[in-house]
Coordinates of C-alpha atoms and ligand atoms in Angstrom, one line a residue:
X153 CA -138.5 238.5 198.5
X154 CA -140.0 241.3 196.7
X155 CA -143.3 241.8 198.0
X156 CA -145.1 243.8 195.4
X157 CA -143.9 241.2 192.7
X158 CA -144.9 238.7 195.0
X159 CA -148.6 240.1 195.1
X160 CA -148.4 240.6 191.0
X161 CA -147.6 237.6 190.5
X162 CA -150.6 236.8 193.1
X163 CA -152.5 238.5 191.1
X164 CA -151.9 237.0 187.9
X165 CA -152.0 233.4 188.8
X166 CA -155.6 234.0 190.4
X167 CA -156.6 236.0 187.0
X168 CA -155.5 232.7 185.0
X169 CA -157.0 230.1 187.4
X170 CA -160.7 231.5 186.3
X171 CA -160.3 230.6 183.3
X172 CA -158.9 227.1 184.1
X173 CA -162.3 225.2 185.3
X174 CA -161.4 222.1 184.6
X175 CA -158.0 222.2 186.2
X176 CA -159.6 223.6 189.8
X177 CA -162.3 221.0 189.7
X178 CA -159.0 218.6 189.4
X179 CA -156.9 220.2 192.2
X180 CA -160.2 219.7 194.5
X181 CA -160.7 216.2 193.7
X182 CA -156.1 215.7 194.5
X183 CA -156.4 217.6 197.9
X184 CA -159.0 215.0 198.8
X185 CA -157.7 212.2 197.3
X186 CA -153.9 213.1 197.7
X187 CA -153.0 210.8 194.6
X188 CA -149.0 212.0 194.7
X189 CA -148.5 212.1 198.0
X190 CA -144.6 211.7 198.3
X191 CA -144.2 212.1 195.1
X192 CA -140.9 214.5 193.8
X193 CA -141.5 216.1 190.5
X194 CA -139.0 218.0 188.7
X195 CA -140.7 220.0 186.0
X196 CA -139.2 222.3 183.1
X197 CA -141.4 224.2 181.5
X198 CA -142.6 227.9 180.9
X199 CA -142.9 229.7 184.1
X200 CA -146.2 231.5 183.4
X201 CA -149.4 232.0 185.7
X202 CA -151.0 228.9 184.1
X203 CA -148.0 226.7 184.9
X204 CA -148.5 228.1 188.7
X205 CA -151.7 226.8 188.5
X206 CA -150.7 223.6 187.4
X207 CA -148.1 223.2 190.2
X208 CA -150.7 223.9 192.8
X209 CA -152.8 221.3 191.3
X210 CA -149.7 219.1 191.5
X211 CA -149.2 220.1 195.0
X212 CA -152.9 220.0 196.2
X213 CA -152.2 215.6 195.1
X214 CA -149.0 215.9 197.4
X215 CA -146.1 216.2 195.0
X216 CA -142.8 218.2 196.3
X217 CA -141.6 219.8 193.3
X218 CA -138.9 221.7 191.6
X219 CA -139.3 224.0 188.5
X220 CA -137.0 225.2 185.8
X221 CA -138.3 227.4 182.6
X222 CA -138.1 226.1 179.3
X223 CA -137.3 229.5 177.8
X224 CA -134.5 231.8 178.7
X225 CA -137.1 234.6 177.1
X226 CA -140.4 233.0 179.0
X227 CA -140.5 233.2 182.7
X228 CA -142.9 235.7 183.8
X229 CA -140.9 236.9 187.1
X230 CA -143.6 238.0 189.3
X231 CA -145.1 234.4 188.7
X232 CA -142.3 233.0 189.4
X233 CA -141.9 235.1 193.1
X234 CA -145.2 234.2 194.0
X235 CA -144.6 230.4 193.0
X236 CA -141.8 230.5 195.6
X237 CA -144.0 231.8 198.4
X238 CA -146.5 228.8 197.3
X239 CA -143.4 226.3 198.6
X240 CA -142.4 225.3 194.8
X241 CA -138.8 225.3 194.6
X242 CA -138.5 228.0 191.4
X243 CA -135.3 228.2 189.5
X244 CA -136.0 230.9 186.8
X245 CA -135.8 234.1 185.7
X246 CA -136.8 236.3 182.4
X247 CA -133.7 236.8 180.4
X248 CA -131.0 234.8 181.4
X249 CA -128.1 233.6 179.2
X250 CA -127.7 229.8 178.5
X251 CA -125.5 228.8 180.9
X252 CA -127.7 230.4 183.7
X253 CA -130.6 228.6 181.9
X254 CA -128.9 225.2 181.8
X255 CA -127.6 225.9 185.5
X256 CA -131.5 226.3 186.3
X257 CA -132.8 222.8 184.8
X258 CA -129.7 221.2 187.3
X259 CA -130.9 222.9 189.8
X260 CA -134.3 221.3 189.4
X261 CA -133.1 218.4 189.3
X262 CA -131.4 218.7 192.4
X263 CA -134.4 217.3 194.1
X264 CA -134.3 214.1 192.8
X265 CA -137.3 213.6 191.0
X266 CA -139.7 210.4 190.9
X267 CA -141.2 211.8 188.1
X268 CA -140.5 215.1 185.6
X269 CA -142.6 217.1 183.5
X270 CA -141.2 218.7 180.3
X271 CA -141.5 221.4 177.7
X272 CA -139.4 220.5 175.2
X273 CA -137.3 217.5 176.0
X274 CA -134.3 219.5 177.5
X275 CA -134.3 218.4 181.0
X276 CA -135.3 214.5 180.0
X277 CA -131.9 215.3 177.7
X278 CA -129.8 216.6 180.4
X279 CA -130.8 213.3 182.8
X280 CA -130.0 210.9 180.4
X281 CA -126.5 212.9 179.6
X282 CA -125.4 214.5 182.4
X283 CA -127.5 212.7 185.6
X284 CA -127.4 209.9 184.6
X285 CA -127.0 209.3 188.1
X286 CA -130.7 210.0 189.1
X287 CA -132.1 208.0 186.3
X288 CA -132.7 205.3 188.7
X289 CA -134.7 206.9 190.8
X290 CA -136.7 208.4 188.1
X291 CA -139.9 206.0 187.3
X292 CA -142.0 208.0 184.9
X293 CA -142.0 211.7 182.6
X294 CA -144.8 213.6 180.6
X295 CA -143.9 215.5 177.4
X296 CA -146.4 218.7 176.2
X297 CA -144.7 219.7 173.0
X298 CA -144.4 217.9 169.7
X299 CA -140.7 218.9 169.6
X300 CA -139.7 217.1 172.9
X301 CA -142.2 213.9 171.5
X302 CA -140.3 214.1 168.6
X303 CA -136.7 213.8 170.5
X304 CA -138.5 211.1 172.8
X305 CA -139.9 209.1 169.7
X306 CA -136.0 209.2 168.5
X307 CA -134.3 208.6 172.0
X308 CA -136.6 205.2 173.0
X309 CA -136.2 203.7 168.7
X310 CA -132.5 203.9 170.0
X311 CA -133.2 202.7 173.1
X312 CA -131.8 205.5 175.2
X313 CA -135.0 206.3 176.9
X314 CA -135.1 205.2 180.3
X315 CA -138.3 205.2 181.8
X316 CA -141.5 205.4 180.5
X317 CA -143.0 209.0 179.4
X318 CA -146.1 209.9 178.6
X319 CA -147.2 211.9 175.0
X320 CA -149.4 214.9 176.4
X321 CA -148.9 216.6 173.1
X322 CA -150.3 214.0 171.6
X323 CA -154.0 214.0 173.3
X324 CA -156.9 215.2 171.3
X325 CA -157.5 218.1 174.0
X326 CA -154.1 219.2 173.5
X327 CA -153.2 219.0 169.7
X328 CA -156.5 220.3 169.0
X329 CA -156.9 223.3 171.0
X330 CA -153.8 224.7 172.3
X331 CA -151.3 224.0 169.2
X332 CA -153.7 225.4 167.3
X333 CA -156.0 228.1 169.2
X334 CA -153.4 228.5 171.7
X335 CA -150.4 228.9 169.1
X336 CA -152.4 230.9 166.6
X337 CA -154.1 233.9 168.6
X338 CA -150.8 234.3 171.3
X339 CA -148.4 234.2 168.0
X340 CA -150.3 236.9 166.5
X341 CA -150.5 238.6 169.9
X342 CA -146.7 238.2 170.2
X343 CA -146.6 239.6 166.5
X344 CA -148.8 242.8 167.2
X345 CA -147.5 243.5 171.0
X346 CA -144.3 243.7 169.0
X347 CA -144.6 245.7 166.4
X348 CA -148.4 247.0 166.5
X349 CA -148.3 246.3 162.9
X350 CA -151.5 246.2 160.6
X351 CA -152.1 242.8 159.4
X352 CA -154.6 243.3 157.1
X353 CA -153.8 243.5 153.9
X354 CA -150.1 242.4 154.3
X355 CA -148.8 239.0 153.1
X356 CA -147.7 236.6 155.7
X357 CA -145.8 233.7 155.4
X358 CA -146.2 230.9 157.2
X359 CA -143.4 227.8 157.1
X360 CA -145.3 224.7 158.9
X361 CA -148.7 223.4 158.0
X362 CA -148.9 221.3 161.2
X363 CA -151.3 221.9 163.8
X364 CA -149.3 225.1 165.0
X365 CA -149.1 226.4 161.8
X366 CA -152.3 225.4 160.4
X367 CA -153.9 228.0 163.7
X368 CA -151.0 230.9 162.9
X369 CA -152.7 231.0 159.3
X370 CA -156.5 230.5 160.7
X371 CA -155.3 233.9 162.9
X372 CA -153.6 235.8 160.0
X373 CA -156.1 235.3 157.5
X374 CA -158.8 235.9 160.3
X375 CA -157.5 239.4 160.5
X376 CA -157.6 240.2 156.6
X377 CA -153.8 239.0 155.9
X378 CA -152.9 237.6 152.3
X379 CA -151.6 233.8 154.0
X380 CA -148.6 232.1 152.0
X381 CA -147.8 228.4 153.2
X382 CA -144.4 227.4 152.9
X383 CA -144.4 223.4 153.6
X384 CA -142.0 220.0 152.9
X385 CA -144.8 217.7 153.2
X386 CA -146.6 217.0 150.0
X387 CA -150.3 216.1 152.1
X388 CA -149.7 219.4 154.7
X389 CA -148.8 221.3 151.5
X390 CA -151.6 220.0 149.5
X391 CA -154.2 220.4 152.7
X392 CA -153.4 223.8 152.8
X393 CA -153.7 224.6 149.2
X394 CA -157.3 222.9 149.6
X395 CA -157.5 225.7 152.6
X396 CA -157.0 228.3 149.7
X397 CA -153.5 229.2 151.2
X398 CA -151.4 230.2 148.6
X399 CA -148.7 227.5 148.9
X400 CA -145.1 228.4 147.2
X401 CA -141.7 227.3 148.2
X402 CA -139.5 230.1 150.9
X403 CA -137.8 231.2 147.7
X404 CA -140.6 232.8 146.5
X405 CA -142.6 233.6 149.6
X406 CA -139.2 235.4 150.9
X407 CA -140.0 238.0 148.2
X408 CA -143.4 238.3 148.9
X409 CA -143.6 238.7 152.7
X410 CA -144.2 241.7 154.8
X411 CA -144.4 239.2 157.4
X412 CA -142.7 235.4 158.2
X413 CA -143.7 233.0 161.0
X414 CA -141.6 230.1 161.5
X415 CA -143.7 227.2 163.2
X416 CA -142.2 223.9 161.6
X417 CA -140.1 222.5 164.3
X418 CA -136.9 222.1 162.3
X419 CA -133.7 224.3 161.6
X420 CA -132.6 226.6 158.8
X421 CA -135.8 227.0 157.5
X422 CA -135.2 231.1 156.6
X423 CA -131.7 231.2 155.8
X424 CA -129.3 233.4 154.7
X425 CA -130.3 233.5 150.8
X426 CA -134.0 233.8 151.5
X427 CA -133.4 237.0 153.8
X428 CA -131.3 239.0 150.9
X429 CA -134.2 238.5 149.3
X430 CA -136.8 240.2 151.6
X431 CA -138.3 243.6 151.4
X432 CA -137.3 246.7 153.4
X433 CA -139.3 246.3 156.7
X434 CA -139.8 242.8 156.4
X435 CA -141.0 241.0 159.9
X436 CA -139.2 238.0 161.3
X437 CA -140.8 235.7 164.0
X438 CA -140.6 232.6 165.2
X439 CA -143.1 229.9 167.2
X440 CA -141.6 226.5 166.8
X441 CA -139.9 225.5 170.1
X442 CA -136.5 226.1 169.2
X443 CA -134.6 229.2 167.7
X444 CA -133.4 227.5 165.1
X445 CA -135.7 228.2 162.9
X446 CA -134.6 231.8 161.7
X447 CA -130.8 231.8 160.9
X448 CA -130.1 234.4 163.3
X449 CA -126.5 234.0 162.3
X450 CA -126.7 234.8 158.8
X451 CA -128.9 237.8 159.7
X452 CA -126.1 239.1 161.4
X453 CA -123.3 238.6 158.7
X454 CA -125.8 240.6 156.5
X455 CA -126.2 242.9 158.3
X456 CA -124.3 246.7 158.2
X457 CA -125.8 247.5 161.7
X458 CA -128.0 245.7 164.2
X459 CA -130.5 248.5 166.2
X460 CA -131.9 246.6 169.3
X461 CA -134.8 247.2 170.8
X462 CA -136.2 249.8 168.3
X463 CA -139.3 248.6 170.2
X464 CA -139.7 245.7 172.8
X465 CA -138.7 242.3 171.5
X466 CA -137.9 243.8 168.0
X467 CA -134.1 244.0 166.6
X468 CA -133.8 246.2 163.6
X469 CA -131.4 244.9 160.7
X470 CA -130.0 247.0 158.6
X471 CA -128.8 245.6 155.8
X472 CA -126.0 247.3 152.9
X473 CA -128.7 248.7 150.2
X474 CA -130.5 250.4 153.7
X475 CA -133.4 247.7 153.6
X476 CA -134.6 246.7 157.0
X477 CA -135.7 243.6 158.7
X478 CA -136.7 243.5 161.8
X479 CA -136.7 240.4 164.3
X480 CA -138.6 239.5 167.2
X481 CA -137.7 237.9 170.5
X482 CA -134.2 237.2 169.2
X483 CA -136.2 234.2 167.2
X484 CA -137.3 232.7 170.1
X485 CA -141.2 231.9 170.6
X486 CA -142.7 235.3 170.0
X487 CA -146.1 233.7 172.0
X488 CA -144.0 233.2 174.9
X489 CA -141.5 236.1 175.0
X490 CA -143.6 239.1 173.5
X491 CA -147.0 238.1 174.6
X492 CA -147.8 235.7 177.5
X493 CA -148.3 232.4 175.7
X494 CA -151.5 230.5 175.2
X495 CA -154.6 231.5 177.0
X496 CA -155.3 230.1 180.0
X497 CA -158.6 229.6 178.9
X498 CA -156.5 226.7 176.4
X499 CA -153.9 225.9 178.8
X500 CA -156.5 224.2 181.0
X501 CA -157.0 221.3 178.7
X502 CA -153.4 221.1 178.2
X503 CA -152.5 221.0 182.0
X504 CA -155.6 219.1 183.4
X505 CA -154.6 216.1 181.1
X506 CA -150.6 216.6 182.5
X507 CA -152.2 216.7 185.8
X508 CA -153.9 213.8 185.1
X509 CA -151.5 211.9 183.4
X510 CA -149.5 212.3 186.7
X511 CA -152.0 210.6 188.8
X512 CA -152.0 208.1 185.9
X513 CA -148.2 207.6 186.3
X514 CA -147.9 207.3 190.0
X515 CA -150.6 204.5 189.8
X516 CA -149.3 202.5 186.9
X517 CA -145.6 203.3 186.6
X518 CA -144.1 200.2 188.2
X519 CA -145.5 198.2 186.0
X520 CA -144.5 200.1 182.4
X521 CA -141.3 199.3 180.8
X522 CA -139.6 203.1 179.1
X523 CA -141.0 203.9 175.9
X524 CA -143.2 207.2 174.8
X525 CA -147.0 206.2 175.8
X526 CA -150.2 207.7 174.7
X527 CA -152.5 209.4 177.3
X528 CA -155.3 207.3 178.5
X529 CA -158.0 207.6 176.1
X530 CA -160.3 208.2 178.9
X531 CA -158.1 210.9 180.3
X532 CA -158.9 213.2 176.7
X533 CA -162.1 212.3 177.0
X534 CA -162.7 213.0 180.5
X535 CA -160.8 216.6 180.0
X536 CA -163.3 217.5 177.1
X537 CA -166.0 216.0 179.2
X538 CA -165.3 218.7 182.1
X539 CA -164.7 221.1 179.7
X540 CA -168.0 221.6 178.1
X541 CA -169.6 221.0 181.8
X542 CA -168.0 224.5 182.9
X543 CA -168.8 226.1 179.7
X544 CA -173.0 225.0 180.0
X545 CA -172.7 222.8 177.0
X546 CA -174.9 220.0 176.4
X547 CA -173.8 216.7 174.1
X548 CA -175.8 213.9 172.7
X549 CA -175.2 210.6 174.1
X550 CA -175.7 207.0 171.8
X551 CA -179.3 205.7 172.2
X552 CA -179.0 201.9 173.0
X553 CA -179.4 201.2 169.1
X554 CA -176.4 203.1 168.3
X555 CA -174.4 201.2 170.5
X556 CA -175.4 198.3 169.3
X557 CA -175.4 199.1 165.8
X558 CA -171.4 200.7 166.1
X559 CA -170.7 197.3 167.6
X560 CA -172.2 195.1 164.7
X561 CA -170.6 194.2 161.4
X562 CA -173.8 192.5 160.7
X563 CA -175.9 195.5 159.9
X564 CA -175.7 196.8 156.8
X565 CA -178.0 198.3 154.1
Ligands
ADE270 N1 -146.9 227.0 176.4 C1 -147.6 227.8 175.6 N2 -148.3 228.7 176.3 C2 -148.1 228.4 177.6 C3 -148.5 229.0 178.8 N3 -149.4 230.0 178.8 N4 -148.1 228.5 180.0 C4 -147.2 227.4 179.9 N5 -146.8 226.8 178.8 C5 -147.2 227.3 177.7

């Protein structure tokens, strides 16, 4: 092994695990109380310093565990070196193709997991397709993105799903915090680390008015950017106008943009027609999970000549009448592949209520039938709880009145 990428990677987890209180105070309370001891945990998601310090939390409760990225674009290789060292079992690196990536989540497996932890819903996927011989073993899964929920939420209405899995997207700490300050400011940092382009005063477009999308546009418009919201949803669409976003369909927006962000979660949502229509210089990204979102397909066929790496993560496209568009990390998540992803600072909610959520599991999964399950109410609360006790911040508490008076349907004017 590589010793000085060993000793980066070193130095990056430690830099990430100060700003992840809440997830320490966790791994101190596991390596007492060992709550996973014995437990095998194949996890997929994006190899990054925070998802080190997540495993050691893991491993500090007693879990063996395997790790696969979620990202061909997002394993940060030095993490992963130093992961190895740790005694994780890492099978990632930055850059590979997709049959090297795929290769990676069997490998993963390979342990034959009690429990897995996913990014996207691509290793659950490969279990129930291609495993199917470990699915007996498996007894329980956590989820941390709406994409993968989504897939879950589709997989158990058919009744494919075969264990129980828990929704860690769906927890107040997470949805709140990391889709949207998490997504927003490490988009934009994706964007500028990029390109190093100006925002203010440019128009950018935003397509997705979810959480994601709704903290990409805080960002943007933060910085001085004119902010367009593309949207299907007639309430997101009609929340964002109420914003003061200026909310028009992509056939429009495409001629307005200096600058599109994809963060919607389905396919084809710039296509072919709407990029003719795009001005010379025009800047492509994408942060839904997927790189579908960008029609990177009908960018080529327009295109006369492809320039790659005009700077890092940006492809210029040059299309017949000499206008140029120019797209980032190959449409995949620009927060993950041209900046490092959310903050640790954010990813510390996120991961001390997957952390938790695996203690949760262990305890309780003989007894849950499969199907997609909320995180313990107590869990979120307990996260934010610990949160605001590492930042010195104070909150009110109900007098006994309040209590009584939240509990009564008899009080009134
Ligand atoms: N998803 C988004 N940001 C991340 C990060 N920093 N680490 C792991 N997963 C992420």
């Amino acid at each position: 092994m590589d010793s000085a990428l060993v000793a980066a990677g070193e130095r990056r987890i430690g830099w990430a695990a100060r700003s992840m209180p809440v997830l320490t105070a966790i791994g101190e309370r596991f390596a007492a109380e060992r709550p996973l001891d014995g437990l095998r945990i194949a996890a997929c998601l994006h190899v990054t310093a925070e998802t080190a310090v997540l495993m050691g939390t893991l491993k500090a409760g007693g879990a063996e565990i395997a790790l696969a990225a979620s990202n061909p674009l997002s394993t940060q290789d030095d993490v992963a070196a130093a992961l190895g060292e740790y005694g994780v079992g890492v099978h990632a690196r930055a850059g590979v193709d997709r049959e090297t990536y795929y290769r990676h989540i069997h490998q993963a497996l390979d342990i034959s997991p009690d429990v897995v932890l996913d990014d996207g819903c691509d290793l659950v996927n490969i279990l129930h397709t291609e495993r199917t011989e470990l699915l007996e073993r498996v007894s329980g899964g956590c989820e941390e993105t709406t994409t993968g929920i989504i897939r879950l939420r589709q997989m158990a209405a058919e009744r494919a799903l075969r264990f129980p899995v828990v929704a860690v997207n769906d927890t107040r700490t997470k949805r709140m915090f990391d889709n949207r300050y998490g997504t927003g400011q490490s988009t934009i940092d994706g964007i500028m680390r990029a390109t190093n382009t100006l925002l203010a005063g440019k128009t950018v477009v935003v397509a997705g008015f979810g959480y994601c999308g709704r903290g990409v546009a805080e960002r943007a418009r933060g910085l001085g950017a004119r902010v367009v919201i593309t949207e299907i949803d007639p309430v997101k669409a009609l929340d964002a106008s109420l914003h003061g976003y200026d909310v028009q369909p992509m056939t429009g927006a495409a001629r307005a943009g200096d600058v599109f962000i994809t963060v919607t979660g389905n396919r084809d949502v710039i296509r072919g027609e709407h990029l003719a229509a795009m001005k010379d210089g025009a800047i492509l990204a994408n942060a839904g999970h997927f790189d579908v979102e960008i029609d990177v397909r009908a960018l080529d066929e327009l295109a006369q000549a492809v320039h790659r790496g005009v700077r890092p993560n940006t492809d210029e496209y040059v299309l017949a009448d000499g206008r140029r568009l120019l797209l980032l990390a190959e449409g995949r998540l620009v927060n993950l592949t041209a900046a490092e992803g959310h903050p640790a600072a954010v990813m510390d909610m996120s991961f001390s209520a997957q952390a938790l959520a695996v203690a949760w599991l262990a305890r309780e999964r003989a007894g849950l039938a499969p199907g997609v399950y909320d995180v313990p109410q107590e869990v979120d609360v307990e996260v934010a709880r610990l949160k605001l006790a590492a930042a010195g911040i104070e909150v009110d508490t109900l007098t006994a009145e309040q209590e009584k008076y939240l509990h009564s349907w008899r009080l009134g004017s």
